[in-house]
CSV table of C-alpha atoms and ligand atoms in Angstrom, one decimal:
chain,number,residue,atom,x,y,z
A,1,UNK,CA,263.2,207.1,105.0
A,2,UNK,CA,266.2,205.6,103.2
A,3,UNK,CA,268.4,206.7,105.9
A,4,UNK,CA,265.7,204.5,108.6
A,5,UNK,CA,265.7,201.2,106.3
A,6,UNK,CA,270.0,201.3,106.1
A,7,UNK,CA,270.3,201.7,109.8
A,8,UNK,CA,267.4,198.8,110.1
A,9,UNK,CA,269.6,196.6,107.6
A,10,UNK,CA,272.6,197.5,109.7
A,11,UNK,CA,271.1,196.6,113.2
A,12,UNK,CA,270.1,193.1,111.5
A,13,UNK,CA,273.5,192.5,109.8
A,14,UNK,CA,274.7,193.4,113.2
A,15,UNK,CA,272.3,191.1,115.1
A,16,UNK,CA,272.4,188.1,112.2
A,17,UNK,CA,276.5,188.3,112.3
A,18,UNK,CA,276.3,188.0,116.1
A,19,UNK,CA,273.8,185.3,116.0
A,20,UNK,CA,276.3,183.4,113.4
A,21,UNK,CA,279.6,184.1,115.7
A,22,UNK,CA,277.8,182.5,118.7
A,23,UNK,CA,276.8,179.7,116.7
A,24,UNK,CA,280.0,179.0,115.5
A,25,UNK,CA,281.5,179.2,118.8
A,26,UNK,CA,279.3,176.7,119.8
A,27,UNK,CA,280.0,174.8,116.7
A,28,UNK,CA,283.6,175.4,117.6
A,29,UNK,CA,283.3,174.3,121.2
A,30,UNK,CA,281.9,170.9,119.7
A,31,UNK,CA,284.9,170.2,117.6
A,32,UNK,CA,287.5,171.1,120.1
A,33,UNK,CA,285.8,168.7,122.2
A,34,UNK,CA,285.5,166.3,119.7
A,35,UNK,CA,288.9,166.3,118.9
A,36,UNK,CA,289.9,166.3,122.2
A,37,UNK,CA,288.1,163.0,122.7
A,38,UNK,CA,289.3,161.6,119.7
A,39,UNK,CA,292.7,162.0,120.9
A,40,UNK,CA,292.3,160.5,123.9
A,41,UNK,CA,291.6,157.8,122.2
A,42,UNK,CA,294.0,157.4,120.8
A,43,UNK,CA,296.1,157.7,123.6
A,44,UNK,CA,293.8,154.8,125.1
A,45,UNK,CA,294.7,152.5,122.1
A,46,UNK,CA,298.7,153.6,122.1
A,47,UNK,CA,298.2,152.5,126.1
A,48,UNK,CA,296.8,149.7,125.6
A,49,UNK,CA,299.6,148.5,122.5
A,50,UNK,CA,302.2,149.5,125.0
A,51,UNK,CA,300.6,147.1,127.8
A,52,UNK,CA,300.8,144.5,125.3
A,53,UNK,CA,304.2,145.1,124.8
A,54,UNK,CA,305.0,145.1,128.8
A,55,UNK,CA,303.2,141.7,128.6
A,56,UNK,CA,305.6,140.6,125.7
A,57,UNK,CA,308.9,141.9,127.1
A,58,UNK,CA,307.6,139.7,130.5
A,59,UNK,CA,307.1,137.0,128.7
A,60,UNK,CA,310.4,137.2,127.2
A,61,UNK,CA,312.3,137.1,130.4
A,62,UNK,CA,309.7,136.1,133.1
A,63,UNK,CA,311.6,132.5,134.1
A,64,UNK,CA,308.9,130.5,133.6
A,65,UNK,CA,306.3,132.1,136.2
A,66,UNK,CA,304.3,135.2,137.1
A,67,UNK,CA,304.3,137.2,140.5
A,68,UNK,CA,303.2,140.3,141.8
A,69,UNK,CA,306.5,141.4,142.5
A,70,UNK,CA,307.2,141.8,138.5
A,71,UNK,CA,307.7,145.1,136.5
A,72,UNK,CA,304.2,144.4,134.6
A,73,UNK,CA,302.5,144.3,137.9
A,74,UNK,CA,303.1,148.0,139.1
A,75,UNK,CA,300.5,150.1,137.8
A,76,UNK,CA,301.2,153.7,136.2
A,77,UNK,CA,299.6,156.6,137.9
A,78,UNK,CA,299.8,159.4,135.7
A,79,UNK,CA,302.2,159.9,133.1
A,80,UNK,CA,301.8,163.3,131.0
A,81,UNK,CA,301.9,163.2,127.5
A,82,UNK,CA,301.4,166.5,125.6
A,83,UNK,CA,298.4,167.8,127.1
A,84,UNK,CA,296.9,164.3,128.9
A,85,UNK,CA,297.7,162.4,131.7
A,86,UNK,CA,297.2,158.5,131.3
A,87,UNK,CA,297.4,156.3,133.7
A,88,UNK,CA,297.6,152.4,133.2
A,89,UNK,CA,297.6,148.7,135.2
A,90,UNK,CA,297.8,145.4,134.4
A,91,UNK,CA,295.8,142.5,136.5
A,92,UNK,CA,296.4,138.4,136.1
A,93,UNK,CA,293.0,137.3,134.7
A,94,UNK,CA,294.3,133.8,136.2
A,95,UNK,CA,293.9,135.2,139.3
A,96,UNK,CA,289.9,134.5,139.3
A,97,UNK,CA,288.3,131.2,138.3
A,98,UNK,CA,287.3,130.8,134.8
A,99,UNK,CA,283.6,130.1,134.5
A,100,UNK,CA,284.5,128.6,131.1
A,101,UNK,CA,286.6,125.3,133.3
A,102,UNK,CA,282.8,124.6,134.0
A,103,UNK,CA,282.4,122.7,130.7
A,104,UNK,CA,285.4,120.8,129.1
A,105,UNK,CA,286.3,120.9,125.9
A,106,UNK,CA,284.6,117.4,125.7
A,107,UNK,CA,281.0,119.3,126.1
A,108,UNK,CA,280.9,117.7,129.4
A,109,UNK,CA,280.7,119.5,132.8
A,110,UNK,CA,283.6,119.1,134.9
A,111,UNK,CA,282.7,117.7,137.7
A,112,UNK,CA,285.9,119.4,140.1
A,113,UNK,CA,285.2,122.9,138.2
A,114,UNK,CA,281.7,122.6,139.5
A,115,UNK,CA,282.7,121.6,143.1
A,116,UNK,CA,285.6,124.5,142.9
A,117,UNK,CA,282.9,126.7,142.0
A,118,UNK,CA,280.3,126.0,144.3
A,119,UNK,CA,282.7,126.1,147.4
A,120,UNK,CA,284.3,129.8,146.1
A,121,UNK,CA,280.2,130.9,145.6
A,122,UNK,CA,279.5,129.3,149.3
A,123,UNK,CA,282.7,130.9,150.7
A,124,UNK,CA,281.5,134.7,149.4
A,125,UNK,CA,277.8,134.5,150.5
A,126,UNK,CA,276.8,133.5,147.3
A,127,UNK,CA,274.0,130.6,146.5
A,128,UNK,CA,275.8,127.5,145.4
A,129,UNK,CA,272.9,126.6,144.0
A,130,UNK,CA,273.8,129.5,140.7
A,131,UNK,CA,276.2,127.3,139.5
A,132,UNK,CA,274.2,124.9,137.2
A,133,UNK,CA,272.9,128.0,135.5
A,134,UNK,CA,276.2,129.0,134.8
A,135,UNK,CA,276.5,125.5,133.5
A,136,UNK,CA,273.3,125.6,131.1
A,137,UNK,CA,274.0,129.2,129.6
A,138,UNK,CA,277.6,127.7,128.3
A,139,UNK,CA,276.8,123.9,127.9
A,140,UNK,CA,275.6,123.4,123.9
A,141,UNK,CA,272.3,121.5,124.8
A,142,UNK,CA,269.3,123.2,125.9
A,143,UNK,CA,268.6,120.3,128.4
A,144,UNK,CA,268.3,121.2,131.9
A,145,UNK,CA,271.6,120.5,133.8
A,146,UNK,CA,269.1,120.2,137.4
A,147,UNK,CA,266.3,121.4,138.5
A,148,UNK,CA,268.7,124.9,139.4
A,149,UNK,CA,269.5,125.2,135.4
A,150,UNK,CA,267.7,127.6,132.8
A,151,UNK,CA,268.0,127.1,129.2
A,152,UNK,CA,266.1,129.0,126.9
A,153,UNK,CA,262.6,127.8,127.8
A,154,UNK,CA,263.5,129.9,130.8
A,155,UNK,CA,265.0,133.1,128.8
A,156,UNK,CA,262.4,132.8,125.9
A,157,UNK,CA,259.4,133.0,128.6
A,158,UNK,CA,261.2,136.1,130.0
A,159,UNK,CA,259.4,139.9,129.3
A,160,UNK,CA,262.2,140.5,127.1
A,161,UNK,CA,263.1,137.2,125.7
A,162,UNK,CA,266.7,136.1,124.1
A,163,UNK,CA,267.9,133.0,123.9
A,164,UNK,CA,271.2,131.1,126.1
A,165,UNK,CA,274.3,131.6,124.5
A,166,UNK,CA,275.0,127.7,125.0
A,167,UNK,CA,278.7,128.6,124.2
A,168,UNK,CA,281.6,129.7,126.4
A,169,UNK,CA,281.1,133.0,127.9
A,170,UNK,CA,283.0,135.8,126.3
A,171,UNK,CA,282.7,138.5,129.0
A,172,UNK,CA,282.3,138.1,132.9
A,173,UNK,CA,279.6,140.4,132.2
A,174,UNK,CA,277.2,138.0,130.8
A,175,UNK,CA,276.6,136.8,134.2
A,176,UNK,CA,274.1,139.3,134.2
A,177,UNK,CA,271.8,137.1,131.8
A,178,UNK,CA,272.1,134.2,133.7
A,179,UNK,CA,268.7,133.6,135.4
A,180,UNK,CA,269.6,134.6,139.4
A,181,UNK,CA,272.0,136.6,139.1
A,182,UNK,CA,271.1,140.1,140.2
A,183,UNK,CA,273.3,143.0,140.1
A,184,UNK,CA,274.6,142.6,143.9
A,185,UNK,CA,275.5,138.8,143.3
A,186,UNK,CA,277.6,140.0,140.2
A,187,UNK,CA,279.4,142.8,142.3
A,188,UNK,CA,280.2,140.3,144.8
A,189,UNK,CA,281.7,137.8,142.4
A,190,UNK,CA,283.4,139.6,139.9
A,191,UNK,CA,286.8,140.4,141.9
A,192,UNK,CA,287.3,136.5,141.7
A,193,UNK,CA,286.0,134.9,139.0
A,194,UNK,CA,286.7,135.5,134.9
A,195,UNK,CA,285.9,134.3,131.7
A,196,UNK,CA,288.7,133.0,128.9
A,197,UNK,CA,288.2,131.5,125.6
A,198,UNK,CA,290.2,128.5,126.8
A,199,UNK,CA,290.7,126.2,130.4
A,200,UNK,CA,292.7,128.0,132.0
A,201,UNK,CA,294.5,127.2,135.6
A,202,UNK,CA,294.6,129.5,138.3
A,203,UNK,CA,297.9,131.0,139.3
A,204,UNK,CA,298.8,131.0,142.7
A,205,UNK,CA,301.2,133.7,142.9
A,206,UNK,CA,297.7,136.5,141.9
A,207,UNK,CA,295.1,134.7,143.3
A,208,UNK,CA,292.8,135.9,146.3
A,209,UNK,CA,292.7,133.5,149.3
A,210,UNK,CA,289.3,133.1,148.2
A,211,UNK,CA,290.2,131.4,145.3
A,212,UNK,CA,293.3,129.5,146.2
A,213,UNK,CA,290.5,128.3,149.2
A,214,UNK,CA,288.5,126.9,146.9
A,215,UNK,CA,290.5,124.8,145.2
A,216,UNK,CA,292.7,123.6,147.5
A,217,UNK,CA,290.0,123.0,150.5
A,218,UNK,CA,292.3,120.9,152.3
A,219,UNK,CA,294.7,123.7,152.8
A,220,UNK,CA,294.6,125.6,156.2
A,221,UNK,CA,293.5,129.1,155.6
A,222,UNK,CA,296.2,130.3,157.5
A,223,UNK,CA,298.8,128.4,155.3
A,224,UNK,CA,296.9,130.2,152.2
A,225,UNK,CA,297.0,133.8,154.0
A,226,UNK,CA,300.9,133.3,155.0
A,227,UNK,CA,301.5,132.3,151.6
A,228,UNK,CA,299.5,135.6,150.2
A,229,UNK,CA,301.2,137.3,152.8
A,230,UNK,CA,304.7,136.8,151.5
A,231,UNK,CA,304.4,135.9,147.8
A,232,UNK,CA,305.1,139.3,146.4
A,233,UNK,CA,308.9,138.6,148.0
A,234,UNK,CA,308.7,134.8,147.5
A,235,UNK,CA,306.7,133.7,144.7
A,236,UNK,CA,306.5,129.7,144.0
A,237,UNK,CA,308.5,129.5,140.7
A,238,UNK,CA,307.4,126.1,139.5
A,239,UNK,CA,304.3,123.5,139.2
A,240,UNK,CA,307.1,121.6,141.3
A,241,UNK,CA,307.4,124.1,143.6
A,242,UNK,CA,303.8,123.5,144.5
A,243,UNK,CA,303.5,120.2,145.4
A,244,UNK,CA,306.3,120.5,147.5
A,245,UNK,CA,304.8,123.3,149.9
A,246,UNK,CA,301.6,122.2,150.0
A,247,UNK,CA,302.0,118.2,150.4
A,248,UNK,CA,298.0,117.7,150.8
A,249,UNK,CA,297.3,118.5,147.4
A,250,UNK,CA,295.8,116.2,145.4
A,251,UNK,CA,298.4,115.8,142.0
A,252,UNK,CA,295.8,116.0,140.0
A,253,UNK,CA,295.2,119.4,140.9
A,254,UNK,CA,298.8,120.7,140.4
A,255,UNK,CA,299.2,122.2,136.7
A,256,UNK,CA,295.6,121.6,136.0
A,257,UNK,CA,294.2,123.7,138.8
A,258,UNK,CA,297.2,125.7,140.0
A,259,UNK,CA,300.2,126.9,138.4
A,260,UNK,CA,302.7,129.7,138.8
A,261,UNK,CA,302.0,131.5,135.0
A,262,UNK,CA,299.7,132.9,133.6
A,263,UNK,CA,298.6,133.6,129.7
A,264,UNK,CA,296.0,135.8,130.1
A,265,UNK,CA,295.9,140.1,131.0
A,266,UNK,CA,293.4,142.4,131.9
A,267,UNK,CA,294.8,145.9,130.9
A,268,UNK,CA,293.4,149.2,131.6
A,269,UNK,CA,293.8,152.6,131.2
A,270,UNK,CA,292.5,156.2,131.7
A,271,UNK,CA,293.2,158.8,130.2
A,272,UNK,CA,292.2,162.6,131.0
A,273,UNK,CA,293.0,165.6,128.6
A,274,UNK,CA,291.5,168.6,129.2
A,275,UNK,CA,287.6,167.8,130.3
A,276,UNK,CA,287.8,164.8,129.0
A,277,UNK,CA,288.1,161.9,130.2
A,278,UNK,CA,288.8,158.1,128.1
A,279,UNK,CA,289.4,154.7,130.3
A,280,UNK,CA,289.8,151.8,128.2
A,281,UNK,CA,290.2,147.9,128.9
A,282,UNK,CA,291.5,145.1,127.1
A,283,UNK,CA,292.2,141.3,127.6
A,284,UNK,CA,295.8,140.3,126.1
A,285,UNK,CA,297.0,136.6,125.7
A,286,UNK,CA,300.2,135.8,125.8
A,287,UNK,CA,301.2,132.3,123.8
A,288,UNK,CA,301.8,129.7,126.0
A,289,UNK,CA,304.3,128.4,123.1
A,290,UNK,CA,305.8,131.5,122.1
A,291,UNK,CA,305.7,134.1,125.2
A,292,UNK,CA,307.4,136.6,123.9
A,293,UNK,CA,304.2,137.5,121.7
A,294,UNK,CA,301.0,139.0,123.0
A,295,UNK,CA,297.9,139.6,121.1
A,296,UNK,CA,294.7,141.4,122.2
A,297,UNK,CA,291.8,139.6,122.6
A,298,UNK,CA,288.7,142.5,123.0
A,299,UNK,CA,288.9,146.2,123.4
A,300,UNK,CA,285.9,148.1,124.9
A,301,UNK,CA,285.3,151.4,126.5
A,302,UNK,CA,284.6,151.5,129.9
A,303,UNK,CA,282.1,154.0,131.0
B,401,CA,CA1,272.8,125.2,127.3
B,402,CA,CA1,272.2,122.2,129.6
């Protein structure tokens, strides 16, 4: 009998201990993965410092404009370090229109922002007739801007209600609270249009065709495409620079529209390490007044 009950204990210390090992494992599978992630976070963050620092050293020796053709412009497709791979790019957020230009910093609505708009929403297939919403979710009063605005009596009636932000858009992505704008319209605008803290002009030199289109309607398209065409090689280096290629272009529009520079950097970038996988984006401002420094604006994920 005793010998019956120590082979029972055995067979359960034997079962139990194997129950615990595959636990741990599992436990242990966790927190290699775990780590693993947090690492590659890290790397994330130490990729997106050393963007900031490729914007910097630009800014430091850039001559005064921005092009494609520059060193910050190529993006990195896999560099290994240690165990990941990261990868990396850099995009001129002055490439797109900034929704923000639709109100100045008088409150008012700008009435050229609001025609540039409408003719690059037109020009993609998209209803004109969004843009006063835009207007009314960043304007500060809830008073309808037309009959095409929503302020909150709109969002407050909705089946899950919230309220306009009646401030500058922080993130492109709030477009999708804007009353009409459904996931497709957002696809199709987001490649050309952006949201900064501040007015912003667009730079020529990054810009889409699209973009350039709309504010310079005057322009033939097939002066814009040549121009897109060959920029990379032969970027306009000055505001001057503008006016004198593109005679039919209203003065008014040169510095405040276009330019050459830019202040404002989308970076991202991915990295993989083992099976997982981080990707990371960022917008950095350079100073205007002091271009040799760069500071980041927001961080998020990207998922
Ligand atoms: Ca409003
Ligand atoms: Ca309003």
């Amino acid at each position: 009998m005793a010998a019956i009950t120590a082979l029972l204990i055995v067979a359960i210390a034997a079962s139990a201990a194997m129950y615990m090992l595959s636990q741990q494992s599992a436990l242990l599978g966790q927190v290699v993965l775990v780590t693993a992630r947090a690492q590659a976070d890290l790397y994330a963050r130490a990729g997106i410092d050393w963007a900031r620092g490729v914007v910097s050293a630009d800014g430091k020796g850039s001559g005064g404009f921005d092009s494609l053709g520059e060193a910050w412009a190529q993006p990195i497709a896999a560099l290994p370090v240690e165990r990941a791979l990261v990868a990396g790019s850099l995009a001129d957020e002055q490439g797109k229109f900034n929704l923000n230009n639709l109100v100045g910093a008088d409150k008012k609505v700008s009435a050229n922002d609001e025609k540039i708009a409408r003719r690059l929403f037109a020009s993609l297939g998209v209803p004109e007739e969004l843009v006063p919403a835009i207007v009314d979710w960043i304007d500060a009063d809830s008073d309808l801007y037309t009959t095409a605005g929503a302020e909150d009596a709109y969002y407050l009636g909705l089946s899950r209600p919230y309220r306009a932000a009646n401030q500058p858009m922080v993130q492109v992505e709030e477009l999708h609270r804007i009353r009409g704008f459904d996931p497709k319209v957002v696809a199709r605008l987001k490649p050309f249009v952006t949201a900064l803290p501040v007015r912003t002009a667009v730079n020529v030199n990054t810009a889409s065709a699209e973009v350039i289109a709309a504010i310079a309607p005057d322009l033939p398209t097939e002066e814009i495409r040549r121009f897109v065409d060959t920029r990379t090689a032969s970027p306009l280096k000055s505001i001057q620079q503008i006016s004198e290629r593109w005679k039919a272009l209203p003065l008014s529009a040169v510095g405040n529209d276009l330019d050459v520079k830019t202040s404002y950097f989308l970076a991202r970038v991915q990295v993989s390490q083992d099976d997982v996988q981080v990707a990371s984006e960022a917008l950095i401002e350079r100073k205007a007044n002091n271009p040799g420094v760069a500071a980041i604006i927001w961080r998020r994920p990207v998922y």
